[in-house]
Amino acid sequence: MKRWIVLLIILCGGLAGCQATAANPATSDSRGVMTKHQVLNLATVRPLTTLDADKMTTFGRLNNTIEGLYQTNRDGQAALALAKSVKVNAAKTTYTFTLWKDSYWSNGYLITAHDFVYSWRRALDPRTKAPQSDLFRGIQNARQIITGRLPAQRLGVQAVGNFKLVVRLDHPMAELPQKLAYPLFGPQNEAVAKKYGKKYATKPEYQVYAGPFMVSRHGNTRNCWHMVPNPHYWDRKHVYLQRINVKVYHNQRKAWADYLAGKLDEVRLLTKTNVQHYEHKDDYTARPYSRMVTISYQQYGPSATINRLLQQRGARLAISHAIDRKAFARETYGSTSIPAQGIVPAGLSRGMRGTADFANAQPEQQTLKYQPQTAKKEWLAALKTIHQKRVTLTLSYQDDANGHLMATQLRRQLTQQLPGLTIHLRRLPWVVNTRAQPLNGDLNLSTLRAQYADPLAVLSRFTSNSTANTSYWSNADYDRLIEQASTAPTFNAQRWRTMLRATGILMAEQGVTPLIQPASTYLVNPHLNGVQFNTIGTQSNFKGAYFVK
């Protein structure tokens, strides 16, 4: 059955004698209110360096060119996309996906199960070095492939004919559908990759696309690139934008000038001053997103004395208790950011029947409270242990829009509250965060992002064997609890409690110190409708976007 017929049945379901003409069209289908000029102009700070999903550490606008077995819906949950259906065995260790037979690449070729097998194996191949390969852990043999003990061909994924994909797991994974909605798990066309070899995905003409848009071959430069509708996308009739222009801005003032001149349809508000000035305007929007600003501790650095200091739980607690997170948020991102309640961001995952936010339920929240007197006592005790009265630490930060401001605010708070502490700032060139970014200071200010809608997207990073755990904090009980949650067959109350116990250990030990959860704040053309803003994974889906008159 063709997919458009299935969609029509869904629209008509429950209505006796439903006719196609009787169905009320969705708002985004109302072409009568659309403008003729459907061109979206966007800004970015990142040049287009690759179109290879395996080489990306963040997908940004390019998520609109990728579609996988699942996609994230407007509720933040995983909904079937290129997969028509899925069957799961009783042990919850084998997923059998049946793919639609009318899904095509942008070159008109069928998307098949073989494209997924090739893509996933390629991501784990050591010659590819996909920076987010840890996300495959749990799929059969992925752990051994990542560590080099098995070849990528042993990954537990198999094509049975063109339209049946079998995925075998090392253990049950309740979070698997949420993971598979992330673009890294999308298909790749083996024939195209082999045809172009080293040129593959280096330019638009050396790549094909499964999503609603494709990168245009024309008019692209390092500072400007374009997306146009994929003519062979299965739901092409519900893609309304004629073109998406993405321009790289190295100067925020220029982006502002272009937005005010009507040359951009969206501009990011990066400072608290801008947020405060525009937060009551009609085109202002604040989008929650599952990210957390954190401090990571280098416990095995070049200085034995500093190592002994930061390996002490009391020293890390002192740093956490010395921070007034509300003031830190107010002075950096402004009123839209939320003081951390734990390492898991608000809105990432809800409990059974969607009744409770995991973030609110996190234990050991007192470890994140501003307690300057407690902080002073803990700090002096930690200094006494290493026989020092004074210590100098480096605080590294990325040179992005808020990096320096956050670093200076953090230095001010810590040196005011912790006796004998001097902090030197170390500015690092801005790079897209990876799951295994090395630490460059004694204290390291960075932003953690969740790729899928489950607490494990964050908690799994801090296990002893995670390549993302670059501070090498380790706790056997924490590892055991994360293993239990990772192998749970379903989302249930026991799994929920297990993850809460794990985050309680992490916070009690301050293996990492969460600070704030910043929202993404923008000014957006009020005539732009139909954009799906996600709170996890990739932020903006423009498939159904359109301009109204």
Coordinates of C-alpha atoms in Angstrom, one line a residue:
M1 CA 0.0 0.0 0.0
K2 CA 1.4 3.4 -1.0
R3 CA 2.3 5.7 1.9
W4 CA -0.1 8.5 0.8
I5 CA -3.0 6.1 0.9
V6 CA -2.1 5.1 4.5
L7 CA -1.9 8.8 5.5
L8 CA -5.3 9.3 4.0
I9 CA -6.8 6.4 5.9
I10 CA -5.3 7.9 9.1
L11 CA -6.9 11.3 8.4
C12 CA -10.2 9.6 7.7
G13 CA -10.1 7.1 10.5
G14 CA -13.2 7.1 12.8
L15 CA -15.4 9.0 10.3
A16 CA -18.1 6.9 8.8
G17 CA -18.3 7.2 5.0
C18 CA -15.3 9.6 5.0
Q19 CA -14.4 11.0 1.6
A20 CA -11.1 12.5 0.7
T21 CA -12.7 15.8 0.0
A22 CA -14.4 15.8 3.4
A23 CA -11.2 15.8 5.5
N24 CA -10.2 19.1 7.0
P25 CA -6.8 20.0 5.7
A26 CA -4.0 20.8 8.2
T27 CA -3.1 24.4 8.7
S28 CA 0.2 24.0 6.8
D29 CA -1.8 22.7 3.8
S30 CA -3.8 25.9 3.4
R31 CA -2.1 27.2 0.3
G32 CA -4.6 30.1 0.3
V33 CA -2.8 31.9 3.1
M34 CA 0.7 31.2 1.7
T35 CA 2.9 33.8 0.0
K36 CA 4.2 33.0 -3.5
H37 CA 7.8 33.6 -2.4
Q38 CA 8.6 30.7 -0.2
V39 CA 12.3 31.3 0.5
L40 CA 13.8 31.0 4.0
N41 CA 16.9 32.9 4.9
L42 CA 18.9 31.5 7.8
A43 CA 22.1 32.3 9.6
T44 CA 24.8 30.0 10.9
V45 CA 28.3 30.4 12.5
R46 CA 29.5 27.2 11.0
P47 CA 30.9 26.9 7.4
L48 CA 29.7 23.8 5.5
T49 CA 32.7 21.5 5.8
T50 CA 31.2 18.1 5.2
L51 CA 28.0 16.4 4.1
D52 CA 29.1 13.1 5.6
A53 CA 26.8 12.3 8.5
D54 CA 29.5 10.1 10.0
K55 CA 31.9 13.0 10.2
M56 CA 29.5 15.4 11.8
T57 CA 29.5 16.2 15.5
T58 CA 26.3 18.3 15.2
F59 CA 23.9 18.3 12.3
G60 CA 22.5 21.8 12.5
R61 CA 20.5 22.8 9.4
L62 CA 21.6 19.6 7.6
N63 CA 19.2 17.4 9.7
N64 CA 16.6 18.5 7.1
T65 CA 18.4 16.5 4.4
I66 CA 18.4 13.2 6.5
E67 CA 15.6 10.8 7.4
G68 CA 16.0 7.5 9.2
L69 CA 13.9 4.6 10.5
Y70 CA 12.4 7.0 13.0
Q71 CA 12.0 10.8 13.2
T72 CA 11.3 13.0 16.2
N73 CA 7.7 14.2 16.3
R74 CA 6.4 17.5 17.8
D75 CA 6.0 15.8 21.2
G76 CA 9.7 15.0 21.3
Q77 CA 9.0 11.2 20.8
A78 CA 10.3 8.8 18.1
A79 CA 7.8 8.2 15.3
L80 CA 8.3 5.7 12.4
A81 CA 9.6 7.4 9.3
L82 CA 11.3 5.4 6.6
A83 CA 10.2 2.3 8.5
K84 CA 6.6 1.2 7.8
S85 CA 6.4 -1.1 10.8
V86 CA 8.6 -2.8 13.4
K87 CA 8.3 -6.1 15.2
V88 CA 10.2 -6.9 18.4
N89 CA 10.9 -10.4 19.8
A90 CA 9.8 -11.5 23.2
A91 CA 13.3 -11.0 24.7
K92 CA 13.3 -7.4 23.3
T93 CA 16.7 -8.1 21.7
T94 CA 15.7 -8.2 18.0
Y95 CA 13.9 -5.5 16.1
T96 CA 12.7 -6.3 12.6
F97 CA 11.8 -3.2 10.5
T98 CA 9.8 -3.3 7.3
L99 CA 10.7 -0.4 5.1
W100 CA 8.3 1.5 2.8
K101 CA 8.7 0.5 -0.8
D102 CA 8.2 4.1 -2.1
S103 CA 11.1 5.9 -0.4
Y104 CA 13.7 7.3 -2.8
W105 CA 17.1 9.0 -2.7
S106 CA 17.3 12.4 -4.2
N107 CA 18.8 10.7 -7.3
G108 CA 15.7 8.7 -7.8
Y109 CA 17.1 5.4 -6.5
L110 CA 15.2 3.3 -3.9
I111 CA 16.2 3.5 -0.3
T112 CA 16.7 0.0 0.9
A113 CA 17.7 -2.0 4.0
H114 CA 21.2 -2.3 2.5
D115 CA 21.6 1.4 2.8
F116 CA 21.1 1.2 6.6
V117 CA 23.5 -1.7 6.9
Y118 CA 26.2 0.1 5.0
S119 CA 25.7 3.3 6.9
W120 CA 25.9 1.8 10.4
R121 CA 28.9 -0.4 9.6
R122 CA 30.7 2.6 8.0
A123 CA 30.1 4.7 11.1
L124 CA 31.9 2.1 13.2
D125 CA 34.7 1.4 10.7
P126 CA 38.0 2.7 12.2
R127 CA 38.8 4.3 8.8
T128 CA 35.7 6.6 9.3
K129 CA 36.2 7.5 13.0
A130 CA 32.7 8.7 13.5
P131 CA 33.0 11.0 16.6
Q132 CA 29.6 9.9 17.9
S133 CA 30.2 6.1 17.5
D134 CA 29.5 5.5 21.2
L135 CA 25.8 5.9 20.4
F136 CA 25.8 2.5 18.7
R137 CA 26.7 0.7 22.0
G138 CA 24.1 -1.9 22.8
I139 CA 23.6 -3.0 19.2
Q140 CA 25.2 -6.4 18.9
N141 CA 29.0 -6.3 18.9
A142 CA 29.2 -2.5 18.7
R143 CA 31.2 -2.3 21.9
Q144 CA 33.8 -4.7 20.6
I145 CA 33.9 -3.0 17.2
I146 CA 34.5 0.4 18.8
T147 CA 37.4 -0.9 20.8
G148 CA 38.9 -2.6 17.8
R149 CA 38.3 -6.2 18.8
L150 CA 35.9 -7.0 16.0
P151 CA 35.5 -5.8 12.4
A152 CA 32.5 -3.5 11.6
Q153 CA 31.0 -6.3 9.4
R154 CA 30.1 -8.1 12.7
L155 CA 27.7 -5.4 13.8
G156 CA 24.3 -6.8 14.6
V157 CA 22.4 -5.4 11.6
Q158 CA 21.2 -7.4 8.6
A159 CA 19.3 -6.7 5.4
V160 CA 16.8 -9.4 4.4
G161 CA 16.0 -8.5 0.9
N162 CA 15.5 -4.8 0.0
F163 CA 12.9 -3.8 2.5
K164 CA 13.5 -5.8 5.7
L165 CA 16.1 -4.7 8.2
V166 CA 16.9 -6.8 11.3
V167 CA 18.7 -5.2 14.2
R168 CA 20.1 -7.4 17.0
L169 CA 21.0 -6.1 20.4
D170 CA 23.5 -7.3 23.0
H171 CA 20.7 -6.7 25.5
P172 CA 17.3 -5.1 25.7
M173 CA 17.4 -1.3 25.1
A174 CA 14.2 0.5 26.0
E175 CA 15.6 3.7 24.6
L176 CA 16.4 2.3 21.1
P177 CA 13.6 4.1 19.1
Q178 CA 14.7 7.4 20.6
K179 CA 18.3 6.7 19.6
L180 CA 17.4 5.7 16.1
A181 CA 15.6 9.1 15.5
Y182 CA 19.0 10.8 15.7
P183 CA 20.4 11.6 12.1
L184 CA 23.6 9.5 12.7
F185 CA 21.4 6.4 12.2
G186 CA 20.1 7.5 8.8
P187 CA 20.9 5.5 5.7
Q188 CA 23.8 6.2 3.3
N189 CA 24.0 5.1 -0.4
E190 CA 26.9 2.7 -0.8
A191 CA 27.0 3.0 -4.6
V192 CA 27.3 6.7 -4.4
A193 CA 30.0 6.5 -1.6
K194 CA 32.0 4.0 -3.6
K195 CA 31.6 5.9 -6.9
Y196 CA 33.1 9.1 -5.4
G197 CA 35.6 7.6 -3.0
K198 CA 37.5 10.3 -1.1
K199 CA 35.4 12.9 -2.7
Y200 CA 32.2 11.4 -1.2
A201 CA 30.2 14.0 0.7
T202 CA 32.8 16.7 0.3
K203 CA 30.6 18.7 -2.1
P204 CA 26.8 18.6 -2.8
E205 CA 27.4 16.9 -6.1
Y206 CA 29.1 14.0 -4.3
Q207 CA 26.2 13.2 -2.0
V208 CA 22.5 12.1 -2.2
Y209 CA 19.8 12.8 0.4
A210 CA 16.9 10.9 2.0
G211 CA 15.2 13.8 3.7
P212 CA 12.8 16.5 2.5
F213 CA 15.6 18.8 1.4
M214 CA 18.9 18.4 -0.4
V215 CA 21.9 20.7 -0.6
S216 CA 21.9 22.5 -4.0
R217 CA 24.8 22.0 -6.3
H218 CA 24.7 25.6 -7.4
G219 CA 25.8 28.9 -5.8
N220 CA 27.5 27.3 -2.8
T221 CA 30.6 28.9 -1.3
R222 CA 32.3 28.4 2.1
N223 CA 30.2 31.3 3.4
C224 CA 26.9 30.5 1.8
W225 CA 25.0 27.4 0.9
H226 CA 21.5 26.4 -0.1
M227 CA 18.9 23.7 0.3
V228 CA 16.1 22.9 -2.1
P229 CA 13.3 20.4 -2.0
N230 CA 14.2 16.8 -2.7
P231 CA 12.2 16.0 -5.8
H232 CA 12.0 12.3 -4.9
Y233 CA 11.1 12.7 -1.2
W234 CA 8.1 10.5 -0.4
D235 CA 6.1 13.4 1.1
R236 CA 7.2 16.0 -1.4
K237 CA 3.7 17.5 -1.7
H238 CA 3.9 18.6 1.9
V239 CA 7.2 20.4 1.5
Y240 CA 6.3 24.1 0.9
L241 CA 9.6 26.0 1.0
Q242 CA 11.1 26.6 -2.4
R243 CA 14.6 27.2 -1.1
I244 CA 16.5 27.6 2.2
N245 CA 19.5 29.9 2.1
V246 CA 22.1 29.5 4.9
K247 CA 24.7 32.2 5.2
V248 CA 27.7 32.0 7.5
Y249 CA 28.1 35.0 9.7
H250 CA 31.4 35.7 11.5
N251 CA 30.1 39.0 12.9
Q252 CA 26.9 39.0 15.0
R253 CA 26.3 42.7 14.2
K254 CA 26.1 41.9 10.5
A255 CA 23.5 39.2 11.2
W256 CA 21.5 41.7 13.2
A257 CA 21.7 44.3 10.5
D258 CA 20.5 41.8 7.9
Y259 CA 17.6 40.6 10.1
L260 CA 16.5 44.2 10.7
A261 CA 16.7 44.8 6.9
G262 CA 14.5 41.8 6.1
K263 CA 17.4 39.8 4.6
L264 CA 17.2 37.1 7.4
D265 CA 14.2 35.4 8.8
E266 CA 15.8 34.4 12.1
V267 CA 18.6 35.8 14.3
R268 CA 19.9 34.4 17.5
L269 CA 19.9 36.5 20.7
L270 CA 23.2 35.7 22.3
T271 CA 23.5 38.2 25.1
K272 CA 21.3 38.9 28.1
T273 CA 21.1 42.6 27.0
N274 CA 19.5 41.6 23.7
V275 CA 17.2 39.1 25.5
Q276 CA 16.0 41.7 27.9
H277 CA 15.4 44.3 25.2
Y278 CA 13.5 42.0 22.8
E279 CA 11.7 39.5 25.1
H280 CA 8.4 41.3 24.9
K281 CA 8.5 41.8 21.1
D282 CA 6.2 39.9 18.8
D283 CA 9.0 38.2 16.9
Y284 CA 10.8 37.0 20.1
T285 CA 10.9 33.3 20.9
A286 CA 12.6 31.3 23.6
R287 CA 13.1 27.6 22.7
P288 CA 13.9 25.1 25.5
Y289 CA 16.6 22.7 24.5
S290 CA 18.2 19.7 26.3
R291 CA 21.6 21.1 27.0
M292 CA 23.5 21.8 30.1
V293 CA 26.5 24.1 30.9
T294 CA 28.9 22.2 33.1
I295 CA 32.3 22.2 34.8
S296 CA 34.4 19.1 34.2
Y297 CA 37.4 18.4 36.3
Q298 CA 40.8 17.3 35.0
Q299 CA 41.8 14.9 37.8
Y300 CA 44.8 13.3 36.0
G301 CA 46.6 16.4 34.6
P302 CA 50.3 17.4 34.7
S303 CA 50.3 18.7 38.3
A304 CA 50.2 16.1 41.0
T305 CA 49.2 18.6 43.6
I306 CA 46.2 19.8 41.6
N307 CA 45.3 16.3 40.8
R308 CA 45.2 15.4 44.5
L309 CA 43.0 18.5 45.1
L310 CA 40.4 17.8 42.3
Q311 CA 40.3 14.1 43.1
Q312 CA 38.8 15.1 46.5
R313 CA 35.0 15.0 46.6
G314 CA 35.1 17.8 49.1
A315 CA 36.9 20.1 46.7
R316 CA 34.4 19.5 43.9
L317 CA 31.5 20.0 46.3
A318 CA 33.1 23.3 47.5
I319 CA 33.2 24.6 43.9
S320 CA 29.6 23.6 43.4
H321 CA 28.4 25.2 46.6
A322 CA 30.3 28.4 45.9
I323 CA 28.3 29.1 42.7
D324 CA 25.1 31.2 42.8
R325 CA 23.5 29.6 39.8
K326 CA 20.6 32.1 39.6
A327 CA 23.0 35.0 39.5
F328 CA 25.3 33.1 37.0
A329 CA 22.3 32.6 34.7
R330 CA 21.1 36.2 35.1
E331 CA 24.5 37.6 34.2
T332 CA 25.2 35.3 31.2
Y333 CA 22.1 34.0 29.2
G334 CA 19.5 36.1 31.1
S335 CA 16.1 35.2 32.4
T336 CA 15.5 32.4 29.9
S337 CA 18.0 30.0 31.4
I338 CA 17.2 27.6 34.2
P339 CA 19.5 26.8 37.2
A340 CA 20.5 23.1 37.1
Q341 CA 18.6 20.6 39.3
G342 CA 21.0 17.9 38.3
I343 CA 22.9 16.7 35.2
V344 CA 19.8 15.7 33.3
P345 CA 18.1 18.8 31.6
A346 CA 14.5 19.7 32.2
G347 CA 12.1 18.5 29.6
L348 CA 14.3 15.7 28.3
S349 CA 12.3 12.8 29.7
R350 CA 9.1 12.2 31.6
G351 CA 7.9 9.4 33.8
M352 CA 5.3 6.8 33.4
R353 CA 2.2 8.3 31.6
G354 CA 4.2 11.5 31.3
T355 CA 3.4 12.6 34.8
A356 CA 6.9 13.7 36.1
D357 CA 9.9 15.4 34.6
F358 CA 13.1 13.4 35.4
A359 CA 15.0 16.6 36.1
N360 CA 12.6 17.7 38.9
A361 CA 12.9 14.3 40.5
Q362 CA 16.7 14.1 40.6
P363 CA 18.1 13.5 44.1
E364 CA 21.0 15.3 45.8
Q365 CA 19.9 18.7 44.6
Q366 CA 21.3 20.2 47.7
T367 CA 24.8 19.7 46.2
L368 CA 23.9 22.4 43.7
K369 CA 22.6 24.9 46.1
Y370 CA 24.5 28.2 46.8
Q371 CA 26.0 27.6 50.3
P372 CA 29.0 30.0 50.6
Q373 CA 29.8 29.1 54.2
T374 CA 29.7 25.4 53.5
A375 CA 31.8 25.9 50.4
K376 CA 34.5 27.8 52.4
K377 CA 34.7 25.0 55.0
E378 CA 34.9 22.3 52.3
W379 CA 37.5 24.2 50.4
L380 CA 39.8 24.8 53.4
A381 CA 39.6 21.2 54.4
A382 CA 40.6 20.2 50.8
L383 CA 43.5 22.6 50.8
K384 CA 44.7 21.2 54.2
T385 CA 44.7 17.7 52.8
I386 CA 47.2 18.7 50.1
H387 CA 49.2 20.9 52.6
Q388 CA 48.5 24.1 50.7
K389 CA 47.0 27.5 51.6
R390 CA 46.8 28.8 48.1
V391 CA 46.3 27.2 44.7
T392 CA 46.1 28.4 41.1
L393 CA 43.8 26.7 38.7
T394 CA 43.2 27.1 35.0
L395 CA 39.6 27.4 33.7
S396 CA 39.3 26.6 30.0
Y397 CA 36.4 27.8 27.9
Q398 CA 35.5 27.9 24.2
D399 CA 35.7 31.2 22.4
D400 CA 32.0 31.4 21.4
A401 CA 29.4 34.1 22.0
N402 CA 28.9 33.4 25.7
G403 CA 32.1 31.5 26.6
H404 CA 34.2 34.4 27.9
L405 CA 31.3 36.0 29.8
M406 CA 30.5 32.7 31.5
A407 CA 34.2 32.1 32.4
T408 CA 34.7 35.6 33.9
Q409 CA 31.5 35.2 35.9
L410 CA 32.5 31.8 37.2
R411 CA 36.0 33.0 38.1
R412 CA 34.5 36.0 40.0
Q413 CA 32.2 33.8 42.0
L414 CA 34.7 31.1 42.8
T415 CA 37.6 33.4 43.8
Q416 CA 35.2 35.5 46.0
Q417 CA 34.0 32.5 48.0
L418 CA 37.0 30.1 48.1
P419 CA 40.0 31.3 50.1
G420 CA 43.4 31.1 48.5
L421 CA 42.0 30.4 45.0
T422 CA 43.4 32.1 41.9
I423 CA 42.0 31.2 38.5
H424 CA 43.6 31.9 35.1
L425 CA 41.4 31.8 32.1
R426 CA 42.4 29.8 29.1
R427 CA 40.5 30.6 25.9
L428 CA 40.2 27.8 23.4
P429 CA 39.3 28.2 19.7
W430 CA 35.6 27.5 19.1
V431 CA 34.9 24.0 17.8
V432 CA 31.7 22.0 17.7
N433 CA 31.6 19.9 20.8
T434 CA 32.2 16.2 20.4
R435 CA 31.5 13.3 22.8
A436 CA 35.1 12.9 23.6
Q437 CA 36.6 16.4 23.6
P438 CA 39.9 16.4 25.6
L439 CA 40.2 18.6 28.7
N440 CA 42.5 21.6 28.4
G441 CA 42.3 23.1 31.9
D442 CA 42.0 22.1 35.5
L443 CA 38.4 23.3 35.3
N444 CA 36.6 23.0 32.0
L445 CA 33.5 25.0 31.0
S446 CA 31.5 23.3 28.3
T447 CA 28.0 22.6 27.1
L448 CA 26.6 19.1 27.1
R449 CA 23.8 18.2 24.6
A450 CA 21.5 15.2 24.6
Q451 CA 21.1 13.4 21.3
Y452 CA 17.9 11.5 22.2
A453 CA 15.0 11.7 24.6
D454 CA 16.1 9.6 27.5
P455 CA 18.1 10.3 30.6
L456 CA 20.7 7.8 29.4
A457 CA 21.6 10.2 26.6
V458 CA 23.3 12.2 29.4
L459 CA 24.0 9.6 32.2
S460 CA 25.8 7.1 29.9
R461 CA 28.6 9.6 29.3
F462 CA 30.0 9.3 32.8
T463 CA 30.5 5.6 33.0
S464 CA 34.1 4.4 33.5
N465 CA 34.3 2.9 30.0
S466 CA 32.7 5.8 28.1
T467 CA 35.0 7.7 25.7
A468 CA 33.0 10.8 26.5
N469 CA 34.2 10.6 30.2
T470 CA 37.3 12.6 29.6
S471 CA 37.7 13.6 33.3
Y472 CA 37.9 9.9 34.2
W473 CA 35.6 10.1 37.1
S474 CA 34.7 6.6 38.1
N475 CA 32.3 4.9 40.5
A476 CA 31.5 1.2 40.4
D477 CA 28.0 1.6 41.8
Y478 CA 27.2 4.2 39.2
D479 CA 28.5 1.9 36.4
R480 CA 26.3 -0.9 37.7
L481 CA 23.2 1.2 37.8
I482 CA 23.7 2.6 34.3
E483 CA 24.3 -1.0 33.0
Q484 CA 21.0 -2.0 34.6
A485 CA 19.1 0.9 33.1
S486 CA 20.8 0.3 29.7
T487 CA 19.6 -3.3 29.6
A488 CA 16.0 -2.7 30.8
P489 CA 13.5 -4.1 28.3
T490 CA 10.9 -1.4 28.8
F491 CA 10.3 2.1 30.2
N492 CA 9.1 1.2 33.7
A493 CA 9.1 2.5 37.2
Q494 CA 12.1 0.3 38.2
R495 CA 14.2 1.7 35.3
W496 CA 13.2 5.2 36.3
R497 CA 14.3 4.6 39.9
T498 CA 17.6 3.0 38.8
M499 CA 18.5 6.1 36.8
L500 CA 17.5 8.4 39.6
R501 CA 19.8 6.5 42.0
A502 CA 22.6 6.8 39.4
T503 CA 22.3 10.5 39.0
G504 CA 22.2 10.8 42.8
I505 CA 25.6 9.2 43.0
L506 CA 27.0 11.4 40.3
M507 CA 25.7 14.6 42.0
A508 CA 26.8 13.5 45.5
E509 CA 30.3 12.9 44.2
Q510 CA 30.2 15.9 41.8
G511 CA 31.8 13.9 39.1
V512 CA 30.7 16.7 36.9
T513 CA 29.2 20.0 38.1
P514 CA 26.1 21.2 36.2
L515 CA 25.4 25.0 36.2
I516 CA 22.5 26.1 34.0
Q517 CA 20.3 25.0 31.2
P518 CA 20.2 27.8 28.7
A519 CA 17.3 28.3 26.3
S520 CA 17.8 29.2 22.7
T521 CA 16.5 32.7 22.1
Y522 CA 15.7 34.1 18.7
L523 CA 13.9 36.8 16.8
V524 CA 11.9 35.1 14.0
N525 CA 9.9 36.4 11.1
P526 CA 6.3 36.3 12.4
H527 CA 5.1 35.3 9.0
L528 CA 7.0 32.0 9.2
N529 CA 4.8 29.1 10.3
G530 CA 5.0 25.3 10.5
V531 CA 8.5 24.9 11.8
Q532 CA 9.0 22.0 14.2
F533 CA 11.3 23.0 17.0
N534 CA 12.8 20.0 18.9
T535 CA 14.0 20.0 22.4
I536 CA 16.5 17.1 21.8
G537 CA 18.7 16.0 19.0
T538 CA 18.5 18.4 16.1
Q539 CA 16.7 21.7 16.8
S540 CA 14.7 22.8 13.7
N541 CA 12.7 20.8 11.2
F542 CA 11.6 22.8 8.2
K543 CA 9.8 20.1 6.3
G544 CA 6.4 21.7 6.9
A545 CA 7.5 25.3 7.1
Y546 CA 5.8 28.0 5.1
F547 CA 5.3 31.8 5.0
V548 CA 1.9 33.3 5.3
K549 CA 0.7 36.6 3.8

